[in-house]
CSV table of C-alpha atoms and ligand atoms in Angstrom, one decimal:
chain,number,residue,atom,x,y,z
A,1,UNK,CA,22.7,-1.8,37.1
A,2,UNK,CA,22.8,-5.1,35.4
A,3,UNK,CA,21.4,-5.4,31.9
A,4,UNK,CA,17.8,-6.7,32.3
A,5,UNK,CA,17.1,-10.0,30.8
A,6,UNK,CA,14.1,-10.5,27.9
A,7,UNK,CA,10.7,-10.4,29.2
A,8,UNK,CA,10.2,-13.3,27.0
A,9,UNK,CA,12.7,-15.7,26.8
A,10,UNK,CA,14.5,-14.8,30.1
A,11,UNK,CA,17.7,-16.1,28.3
A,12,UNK,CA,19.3,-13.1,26.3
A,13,UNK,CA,20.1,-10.0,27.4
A,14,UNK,CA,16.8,-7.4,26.2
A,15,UNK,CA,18.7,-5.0,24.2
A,16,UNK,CA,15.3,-3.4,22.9
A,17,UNK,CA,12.1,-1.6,24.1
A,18,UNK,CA,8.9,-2.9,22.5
A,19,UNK,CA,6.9,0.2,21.0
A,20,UNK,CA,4.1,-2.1,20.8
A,21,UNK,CA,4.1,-3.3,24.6
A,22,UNK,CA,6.8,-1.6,26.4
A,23,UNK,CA,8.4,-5.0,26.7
A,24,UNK,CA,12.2,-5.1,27.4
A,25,UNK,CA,13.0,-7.9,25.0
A,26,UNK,CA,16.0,-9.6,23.0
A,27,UNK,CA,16.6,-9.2,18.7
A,28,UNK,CA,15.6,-12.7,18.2
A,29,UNK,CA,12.7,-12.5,20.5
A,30,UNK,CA,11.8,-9.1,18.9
A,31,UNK,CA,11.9,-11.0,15.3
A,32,UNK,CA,9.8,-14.2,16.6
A,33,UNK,CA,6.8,-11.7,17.9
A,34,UNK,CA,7.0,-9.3,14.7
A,35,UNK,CA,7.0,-12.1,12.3
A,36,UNK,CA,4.4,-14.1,14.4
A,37,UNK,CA,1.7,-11.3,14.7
A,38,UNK,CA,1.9,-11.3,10.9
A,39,UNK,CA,1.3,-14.6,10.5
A,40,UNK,CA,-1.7,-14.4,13.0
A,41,UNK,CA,-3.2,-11.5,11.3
A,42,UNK,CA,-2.7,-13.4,7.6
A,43,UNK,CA,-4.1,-16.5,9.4
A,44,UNK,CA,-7.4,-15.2,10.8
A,45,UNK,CA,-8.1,-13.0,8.0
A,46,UNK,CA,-7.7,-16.3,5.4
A,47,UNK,CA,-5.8,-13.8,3.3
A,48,UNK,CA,-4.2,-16.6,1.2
A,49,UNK,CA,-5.1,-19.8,0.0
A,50,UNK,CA,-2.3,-22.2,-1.3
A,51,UNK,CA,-1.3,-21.8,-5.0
A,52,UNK,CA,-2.0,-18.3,-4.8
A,53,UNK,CA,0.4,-15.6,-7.0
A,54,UNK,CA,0.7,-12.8,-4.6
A,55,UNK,CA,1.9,-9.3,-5.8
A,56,UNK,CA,3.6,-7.2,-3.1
A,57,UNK,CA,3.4,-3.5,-3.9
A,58,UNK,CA,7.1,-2.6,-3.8
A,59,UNK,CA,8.5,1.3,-3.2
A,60,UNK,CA,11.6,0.4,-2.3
A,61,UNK,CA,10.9,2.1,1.1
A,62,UNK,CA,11.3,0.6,4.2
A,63,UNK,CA,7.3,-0.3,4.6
A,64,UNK,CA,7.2,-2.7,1.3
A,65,UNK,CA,10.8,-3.8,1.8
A,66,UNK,CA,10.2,-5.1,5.3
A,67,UNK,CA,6.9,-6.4,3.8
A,68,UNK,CA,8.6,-8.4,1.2
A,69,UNK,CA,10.9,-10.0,3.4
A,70,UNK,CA,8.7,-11.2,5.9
A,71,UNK,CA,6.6,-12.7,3.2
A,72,UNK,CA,9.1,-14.7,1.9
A,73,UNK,CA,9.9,-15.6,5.7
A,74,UNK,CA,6.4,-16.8,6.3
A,75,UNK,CA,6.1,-18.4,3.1
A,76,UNK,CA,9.1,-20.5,3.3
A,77,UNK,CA,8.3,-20.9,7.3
A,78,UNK,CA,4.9,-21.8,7.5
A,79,UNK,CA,4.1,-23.6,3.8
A,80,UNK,CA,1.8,-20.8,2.4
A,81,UNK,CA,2.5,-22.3,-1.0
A,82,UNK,CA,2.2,-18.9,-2.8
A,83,UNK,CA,4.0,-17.5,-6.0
A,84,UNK,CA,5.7,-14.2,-4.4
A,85,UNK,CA,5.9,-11.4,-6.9
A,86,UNK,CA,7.4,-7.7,-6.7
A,87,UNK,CA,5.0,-5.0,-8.3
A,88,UNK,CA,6.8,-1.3,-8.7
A,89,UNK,CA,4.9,2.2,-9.7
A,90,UNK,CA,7.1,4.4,-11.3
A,91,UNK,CA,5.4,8.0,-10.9
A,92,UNK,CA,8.6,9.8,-13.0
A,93,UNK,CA,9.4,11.9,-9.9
A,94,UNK,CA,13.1,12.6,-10.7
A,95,UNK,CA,15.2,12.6,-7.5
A,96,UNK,CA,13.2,10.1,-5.4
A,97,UNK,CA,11.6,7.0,-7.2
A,98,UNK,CA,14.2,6.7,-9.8
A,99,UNK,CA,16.8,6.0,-6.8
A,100,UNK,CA,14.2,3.8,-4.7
A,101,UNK,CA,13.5,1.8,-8.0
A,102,UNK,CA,17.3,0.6,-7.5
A,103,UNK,CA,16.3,-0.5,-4.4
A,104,UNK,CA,13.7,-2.5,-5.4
A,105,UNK,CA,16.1,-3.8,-8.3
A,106,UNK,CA,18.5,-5.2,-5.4
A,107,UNK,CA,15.5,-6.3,-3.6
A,108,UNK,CA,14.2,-8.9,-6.4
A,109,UNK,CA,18.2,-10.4,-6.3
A,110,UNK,CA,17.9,-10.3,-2.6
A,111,UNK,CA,14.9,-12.5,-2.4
A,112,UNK,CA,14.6,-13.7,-5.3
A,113,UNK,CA,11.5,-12.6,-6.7
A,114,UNK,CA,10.1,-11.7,-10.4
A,115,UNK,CA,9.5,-7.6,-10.6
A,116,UNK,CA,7.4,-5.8,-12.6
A,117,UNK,CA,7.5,-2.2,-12.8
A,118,UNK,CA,4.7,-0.3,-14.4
A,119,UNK,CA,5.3,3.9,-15.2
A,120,UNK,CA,2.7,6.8,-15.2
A,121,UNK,CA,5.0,7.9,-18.0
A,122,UNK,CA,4.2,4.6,-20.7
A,123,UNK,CA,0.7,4.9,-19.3
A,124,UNK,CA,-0.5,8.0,-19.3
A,125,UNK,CA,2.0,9.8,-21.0
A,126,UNK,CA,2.7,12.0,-18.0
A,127,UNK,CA,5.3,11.7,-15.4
A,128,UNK,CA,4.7,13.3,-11.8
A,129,UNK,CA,7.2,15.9,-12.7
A,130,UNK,CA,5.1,17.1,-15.8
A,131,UNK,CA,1.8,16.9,-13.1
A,132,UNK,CA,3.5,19.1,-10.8
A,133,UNK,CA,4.9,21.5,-13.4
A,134,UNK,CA,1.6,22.0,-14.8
A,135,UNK,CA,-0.7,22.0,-11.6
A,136,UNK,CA,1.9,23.0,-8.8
A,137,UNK,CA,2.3,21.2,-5.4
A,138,UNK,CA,-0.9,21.6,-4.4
A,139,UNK,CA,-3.1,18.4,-5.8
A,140,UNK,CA,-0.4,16.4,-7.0
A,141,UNK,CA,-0.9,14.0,-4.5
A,142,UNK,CA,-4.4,13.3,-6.0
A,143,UNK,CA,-3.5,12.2,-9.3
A,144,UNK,CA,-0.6,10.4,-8.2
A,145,UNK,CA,-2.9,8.4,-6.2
A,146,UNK,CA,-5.8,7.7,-8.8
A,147,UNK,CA,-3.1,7.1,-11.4
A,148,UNK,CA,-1.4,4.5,-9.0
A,149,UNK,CA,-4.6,2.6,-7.9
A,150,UNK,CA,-4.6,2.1,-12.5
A,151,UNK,CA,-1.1,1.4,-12.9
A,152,UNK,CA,-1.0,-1.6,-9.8
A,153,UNK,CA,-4.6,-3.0,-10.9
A,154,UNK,CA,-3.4,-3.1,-14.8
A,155,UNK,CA,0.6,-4.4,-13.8
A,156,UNK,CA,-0.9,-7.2,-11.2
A,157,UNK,CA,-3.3,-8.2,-14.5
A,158,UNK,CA,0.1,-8.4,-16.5
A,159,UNK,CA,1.1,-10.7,-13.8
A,160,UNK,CA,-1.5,-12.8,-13.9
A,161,UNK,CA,-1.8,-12.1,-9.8
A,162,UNK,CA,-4.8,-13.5,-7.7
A,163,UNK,CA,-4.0,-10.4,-5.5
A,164,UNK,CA,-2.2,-7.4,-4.3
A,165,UNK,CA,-0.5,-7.1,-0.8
A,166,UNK,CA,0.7,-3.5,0.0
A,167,UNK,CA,3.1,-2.7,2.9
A,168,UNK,CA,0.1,-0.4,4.8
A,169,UNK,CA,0.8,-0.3,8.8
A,170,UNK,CA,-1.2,0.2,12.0
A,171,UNK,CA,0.0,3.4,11.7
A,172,UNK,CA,-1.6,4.3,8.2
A,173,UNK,CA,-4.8,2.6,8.8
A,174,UNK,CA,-5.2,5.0,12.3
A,175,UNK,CA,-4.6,8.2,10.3
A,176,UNK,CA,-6.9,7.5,8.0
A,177,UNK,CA,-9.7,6.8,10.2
A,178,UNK,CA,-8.8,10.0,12.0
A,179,UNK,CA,-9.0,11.8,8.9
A,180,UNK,CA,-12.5,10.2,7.4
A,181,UNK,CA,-13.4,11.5,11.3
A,182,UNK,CA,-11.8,14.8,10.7
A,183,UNK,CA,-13.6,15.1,6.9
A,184,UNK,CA,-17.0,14.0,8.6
A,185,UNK,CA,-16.3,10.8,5.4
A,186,UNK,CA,-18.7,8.2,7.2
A,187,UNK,CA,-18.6,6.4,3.9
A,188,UNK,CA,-15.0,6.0,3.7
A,189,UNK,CA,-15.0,5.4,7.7
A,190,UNK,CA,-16.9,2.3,7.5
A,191,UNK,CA,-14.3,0.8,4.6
A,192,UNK,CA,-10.8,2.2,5.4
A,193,UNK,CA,-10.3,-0.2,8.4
A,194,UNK,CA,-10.7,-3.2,6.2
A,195,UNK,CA,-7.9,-5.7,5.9
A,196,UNK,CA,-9.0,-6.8,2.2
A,197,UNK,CA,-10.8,-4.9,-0.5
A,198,UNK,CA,-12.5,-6.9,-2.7
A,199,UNK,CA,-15.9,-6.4,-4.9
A,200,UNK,CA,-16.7,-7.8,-8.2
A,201,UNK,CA,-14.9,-7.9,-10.4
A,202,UNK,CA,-12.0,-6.2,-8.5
A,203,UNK,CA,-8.7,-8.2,-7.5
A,204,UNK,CA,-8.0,-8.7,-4.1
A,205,UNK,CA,-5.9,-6.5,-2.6
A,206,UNK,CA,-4.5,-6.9,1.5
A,207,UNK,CA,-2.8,-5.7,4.4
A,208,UNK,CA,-0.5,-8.1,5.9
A,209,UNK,CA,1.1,-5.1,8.3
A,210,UNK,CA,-2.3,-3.7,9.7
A,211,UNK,CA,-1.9,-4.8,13.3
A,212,UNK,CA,2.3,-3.4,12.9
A,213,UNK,CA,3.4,-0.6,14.1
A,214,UNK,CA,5.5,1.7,11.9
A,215,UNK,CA,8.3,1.9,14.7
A,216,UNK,CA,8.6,-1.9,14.8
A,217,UNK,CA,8.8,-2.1,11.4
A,218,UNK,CA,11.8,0.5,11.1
A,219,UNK,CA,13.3,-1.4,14.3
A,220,UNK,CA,12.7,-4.6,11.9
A,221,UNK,CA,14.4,-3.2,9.2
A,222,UNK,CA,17.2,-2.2,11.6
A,223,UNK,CA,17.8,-4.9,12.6
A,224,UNK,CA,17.9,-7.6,9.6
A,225,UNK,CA,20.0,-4.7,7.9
A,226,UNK,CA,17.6,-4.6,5.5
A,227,UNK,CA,18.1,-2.6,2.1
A,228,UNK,CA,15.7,-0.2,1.9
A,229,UNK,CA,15.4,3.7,0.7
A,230,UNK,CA,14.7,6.1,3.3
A,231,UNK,CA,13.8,9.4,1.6
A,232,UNK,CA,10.4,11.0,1.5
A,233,UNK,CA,8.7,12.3,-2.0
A,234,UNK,CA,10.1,15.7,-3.0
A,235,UNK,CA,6.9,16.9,-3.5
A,236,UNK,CA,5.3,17.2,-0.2
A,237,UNK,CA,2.6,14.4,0.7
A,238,UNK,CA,-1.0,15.5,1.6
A,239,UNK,CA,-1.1,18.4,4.1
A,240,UNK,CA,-3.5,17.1,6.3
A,241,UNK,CA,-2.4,13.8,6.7
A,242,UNK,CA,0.4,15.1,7.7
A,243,UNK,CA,-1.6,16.7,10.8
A,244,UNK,CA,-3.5,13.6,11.4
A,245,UNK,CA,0.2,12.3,11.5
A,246,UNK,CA,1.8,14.6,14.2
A,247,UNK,CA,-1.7,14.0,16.2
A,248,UNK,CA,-1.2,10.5,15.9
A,249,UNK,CA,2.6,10.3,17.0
A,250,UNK,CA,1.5,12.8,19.8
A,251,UNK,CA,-1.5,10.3,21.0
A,252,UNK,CA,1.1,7.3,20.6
A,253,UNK,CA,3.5,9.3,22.9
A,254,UNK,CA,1.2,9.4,25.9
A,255,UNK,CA,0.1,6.3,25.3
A,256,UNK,CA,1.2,3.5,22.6
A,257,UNK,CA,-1.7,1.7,22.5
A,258,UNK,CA,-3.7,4.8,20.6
A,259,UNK,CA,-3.2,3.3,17.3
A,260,UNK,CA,-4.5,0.0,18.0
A,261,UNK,CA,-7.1,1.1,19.8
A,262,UNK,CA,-8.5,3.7,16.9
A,263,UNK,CA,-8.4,0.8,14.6
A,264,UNK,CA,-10.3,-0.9,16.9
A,265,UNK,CA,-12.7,1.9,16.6
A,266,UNK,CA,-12.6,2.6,12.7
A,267,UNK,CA,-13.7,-1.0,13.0
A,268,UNK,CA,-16.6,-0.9,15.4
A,269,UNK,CA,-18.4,1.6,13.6
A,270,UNK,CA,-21.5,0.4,11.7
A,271,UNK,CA,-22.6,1.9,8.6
A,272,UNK,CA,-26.8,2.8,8.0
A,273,UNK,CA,-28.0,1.4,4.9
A,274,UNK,CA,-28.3,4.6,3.2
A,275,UNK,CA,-24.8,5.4,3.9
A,276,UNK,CA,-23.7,2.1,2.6
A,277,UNK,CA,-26.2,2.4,-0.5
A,278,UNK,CA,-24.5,5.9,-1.7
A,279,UNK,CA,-22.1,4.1,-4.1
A,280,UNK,CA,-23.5,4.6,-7.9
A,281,UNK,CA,-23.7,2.0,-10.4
A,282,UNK,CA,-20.8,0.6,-12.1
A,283,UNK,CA,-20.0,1.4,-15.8
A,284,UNK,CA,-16.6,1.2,-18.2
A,285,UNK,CA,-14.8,4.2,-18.7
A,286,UNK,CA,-15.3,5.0,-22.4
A,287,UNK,CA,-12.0,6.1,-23.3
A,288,UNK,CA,-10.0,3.5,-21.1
A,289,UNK,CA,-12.3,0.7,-20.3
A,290,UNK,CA,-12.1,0.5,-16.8
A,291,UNK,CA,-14.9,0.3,-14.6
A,292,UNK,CA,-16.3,3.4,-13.7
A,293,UNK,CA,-19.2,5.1,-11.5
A,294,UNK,CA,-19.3,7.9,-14.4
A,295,UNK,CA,-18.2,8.3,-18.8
A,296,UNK,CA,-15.0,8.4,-17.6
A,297,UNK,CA,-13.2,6.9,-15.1
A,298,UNK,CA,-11.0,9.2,-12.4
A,299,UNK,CA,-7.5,8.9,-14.0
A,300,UNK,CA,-9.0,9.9,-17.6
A,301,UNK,CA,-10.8,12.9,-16.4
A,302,UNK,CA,-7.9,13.8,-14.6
A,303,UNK,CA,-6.1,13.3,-17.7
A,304,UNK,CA,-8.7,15.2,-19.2
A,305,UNK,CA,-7.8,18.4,-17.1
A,306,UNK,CA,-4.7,17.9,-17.9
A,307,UNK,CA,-4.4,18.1,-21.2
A,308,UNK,CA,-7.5,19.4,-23.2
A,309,UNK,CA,-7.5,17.5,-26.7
A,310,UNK,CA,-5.7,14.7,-26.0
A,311,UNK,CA,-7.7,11.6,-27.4
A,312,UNK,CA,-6.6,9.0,-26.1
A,313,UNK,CA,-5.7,8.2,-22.2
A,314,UNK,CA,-2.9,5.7,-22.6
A,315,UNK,CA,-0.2,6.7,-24.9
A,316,UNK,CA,0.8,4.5,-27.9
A,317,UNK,CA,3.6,2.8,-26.3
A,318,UNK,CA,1.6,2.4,-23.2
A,319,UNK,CA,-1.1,0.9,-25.4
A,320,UNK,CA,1.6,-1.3,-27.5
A,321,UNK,CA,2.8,-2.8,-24.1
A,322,UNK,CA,-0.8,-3.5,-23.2
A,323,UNK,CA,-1.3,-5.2,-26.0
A,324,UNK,CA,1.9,-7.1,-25.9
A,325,UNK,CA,0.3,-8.7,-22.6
A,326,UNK,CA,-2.6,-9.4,-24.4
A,327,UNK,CA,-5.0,-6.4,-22.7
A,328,UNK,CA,-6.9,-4.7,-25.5
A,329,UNK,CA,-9.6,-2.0,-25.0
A,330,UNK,CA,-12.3,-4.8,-25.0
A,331,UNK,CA,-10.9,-6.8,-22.5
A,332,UNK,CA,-9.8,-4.4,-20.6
A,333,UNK,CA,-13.1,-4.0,-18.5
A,334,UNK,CA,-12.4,-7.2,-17.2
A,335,UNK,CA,-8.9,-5.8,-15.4
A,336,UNK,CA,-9.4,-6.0,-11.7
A,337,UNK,CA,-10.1,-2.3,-10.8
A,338,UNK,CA,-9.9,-0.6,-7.0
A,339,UNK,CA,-13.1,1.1,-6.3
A,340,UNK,CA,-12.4,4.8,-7.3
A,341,UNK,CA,-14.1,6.2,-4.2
A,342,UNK,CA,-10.9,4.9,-1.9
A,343,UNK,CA,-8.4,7.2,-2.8
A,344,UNK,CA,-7.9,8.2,0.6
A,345,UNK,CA,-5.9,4.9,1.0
A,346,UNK,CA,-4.3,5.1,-2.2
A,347,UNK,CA,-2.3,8.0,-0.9
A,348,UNK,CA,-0.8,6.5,2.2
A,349,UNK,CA,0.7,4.3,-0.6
A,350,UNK,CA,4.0,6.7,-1.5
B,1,SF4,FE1,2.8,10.6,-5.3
B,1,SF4,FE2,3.2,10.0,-2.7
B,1,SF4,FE3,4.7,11.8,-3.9
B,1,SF4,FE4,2.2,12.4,-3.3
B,1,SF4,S1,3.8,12.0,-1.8
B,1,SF4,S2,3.3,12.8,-5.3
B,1,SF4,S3,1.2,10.4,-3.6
B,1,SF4,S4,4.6,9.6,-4.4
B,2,ZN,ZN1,14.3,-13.2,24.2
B,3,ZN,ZN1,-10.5,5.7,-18.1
């Protein structure tokens, strides 16, 4: 049988299925699509506006790394005018970030862009490791992602960032609506489909890849030969994501379009007022100064539990570095801060 041609150009030989569409298509077709659906989604949202400096959340992993790339693509291609930025958690889990921070080291040669990377360890004085030998692998994924959602907001503030753009796919936007489904989280339901987040005094933060799927994206990286780091955490991600997952992939199997079409559900759902008017009133943590719906905020009470009789939530170097940048305890309060309520999202993020 002769090789079909593309479906799009009718030129080049398709060498590639579409996961998206089913489309037989060629690379360069397959690139033109991918990077133009970004650029529609970026476009209709009004994500950016020129002069903008634009943090992406960088893991090294193939998600961010693709993300990174086709912002600097986009950038350069369609005039954006924004200052591009790499932003890197280090949780201290030995084994698996230490070797996809490398990756994101080559990354800012590759393309050229300023990283910062912020640890749990000067922060918080705790690495992942330490978490999980103290608590076990059962509710590590918790703190990791209430200590992330702290460490981006306070290292996109060292930046100087007007927002944060994380590598979050169709893919990870479907499970979690199953999952707010699954939990019966209505609140949560009504916000997770988002593309931004953004309240008072809370930065920006987006999701350029909302509309991609997560097989185009590793088909994307495939095929640039991207460098990016492949492995998962060593300590096993959330359980029942994980089931939303395989339910997801299984839905996906029968029919692609499954994970556009429950975003396009997540989205159609309208919240009742007294839904919508559960959120409690903002305060400042008082050990840390972030804003907080309680005395403390999430990442010092979780701090708290960890160890009793520590005073302060950000260790002396931690504090010394935060300093150095010019954040102090007092100012602090005016850091762009992620609603604590979300931290659903936050650990999709790994
Ligand atoms: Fe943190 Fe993600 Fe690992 Fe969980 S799976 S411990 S959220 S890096
Ligand atoms: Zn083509
Ligand atoms: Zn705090």
């Amino acid at each position: 049988m002769a090789p079909k041609s593309c479906a799009l150009c009718q030129n080049s030989k398709a060498i590639l299925r579409r996961p998206k569409t089913g489309q037989h298509i060629c690379k360069h077709c397959f690139f033109t699509v991918f990077e133009t659906e970004v650029h529609n989604t970026i476009i209709q949202a009004h994500l950016f506006k020129p002069g903008d400096r634009v943090a992406i959340g960088a893991s090294g992993g193939k998600d961010s790394t693709v993300l990174a790339y086709v912002m600097k693509t986009l950038n350069d291609r369609y005039q954006y005018g924004l200052n591009l930025f790499l932003l890197s958690v280090d949780e201290g889990i030995t084994g698996y970030r230490d070797d996809s921070l490398e990756t994101v080291k080559r990354n800012q040669e590759q393309y050229d862009m300023p990283l910062k990377i912020v640890s749990y360890e000067e922060l918080y004085g705790w690495t992942m490791d330490r978490v999980v030998s103290a608590i076990g692998k059962k509710n590590n994924c918790t703190f990791c992602g209430v200590f992330r959602r702290q460490a981006l907001d306070r290292g996109a503030s060292g930046l100087g960032v007007d927002q944060i753009v994380t590598g979050h796919n169709a893919d990870d936007i479907a499970e979690t609506v199953l999952m707010n489904i699954m939990r019966g989280d209505i609140g949560r339901l009504g916000r997770c489909t988002a593309i931004c987040t953004q309240g008072e005094d809370m930065i920006r933060r987006s999701k350029p890849f909302k509309y991609a799927y997560e097989k185009e994206i590793v088909m994307y990286a495939y095929f640039k030969k991207l460098d990016y780091f492949s492995t998962e955490c060593i300590y096993s991600p959330d359980a029942y994501r994980g089931h939303a997952r395989a339910f997801l992939k299984d839905l996906e199997a029968a029919r692609p379009s499954a994970i556009i079409d429950i975003i396009h559900s997540g989205e159609a759902f309208e919240l009742k007022e007294e839904v919508r008017a559960t959120q409690k009133s903002q305060q400042t943590c008082k050990r840390c100064g972030y804003m907080s719906s309680n005395d403390l905020c999430k990442a010092c009470s979780l701090l708290e539990s960890l160890e009793r009789g520590m005073s302060t939530a950000i260790t002396d170097k931690g504090r010394r570095k935060l300093e150095a940048q010019g954040l102090t305890p007092d100012n602090m309060r005016t850091i762009p801060y992620f609603h604590p309520s979300s931290s659903v999202d936050a650990e999709a993020e790994s």
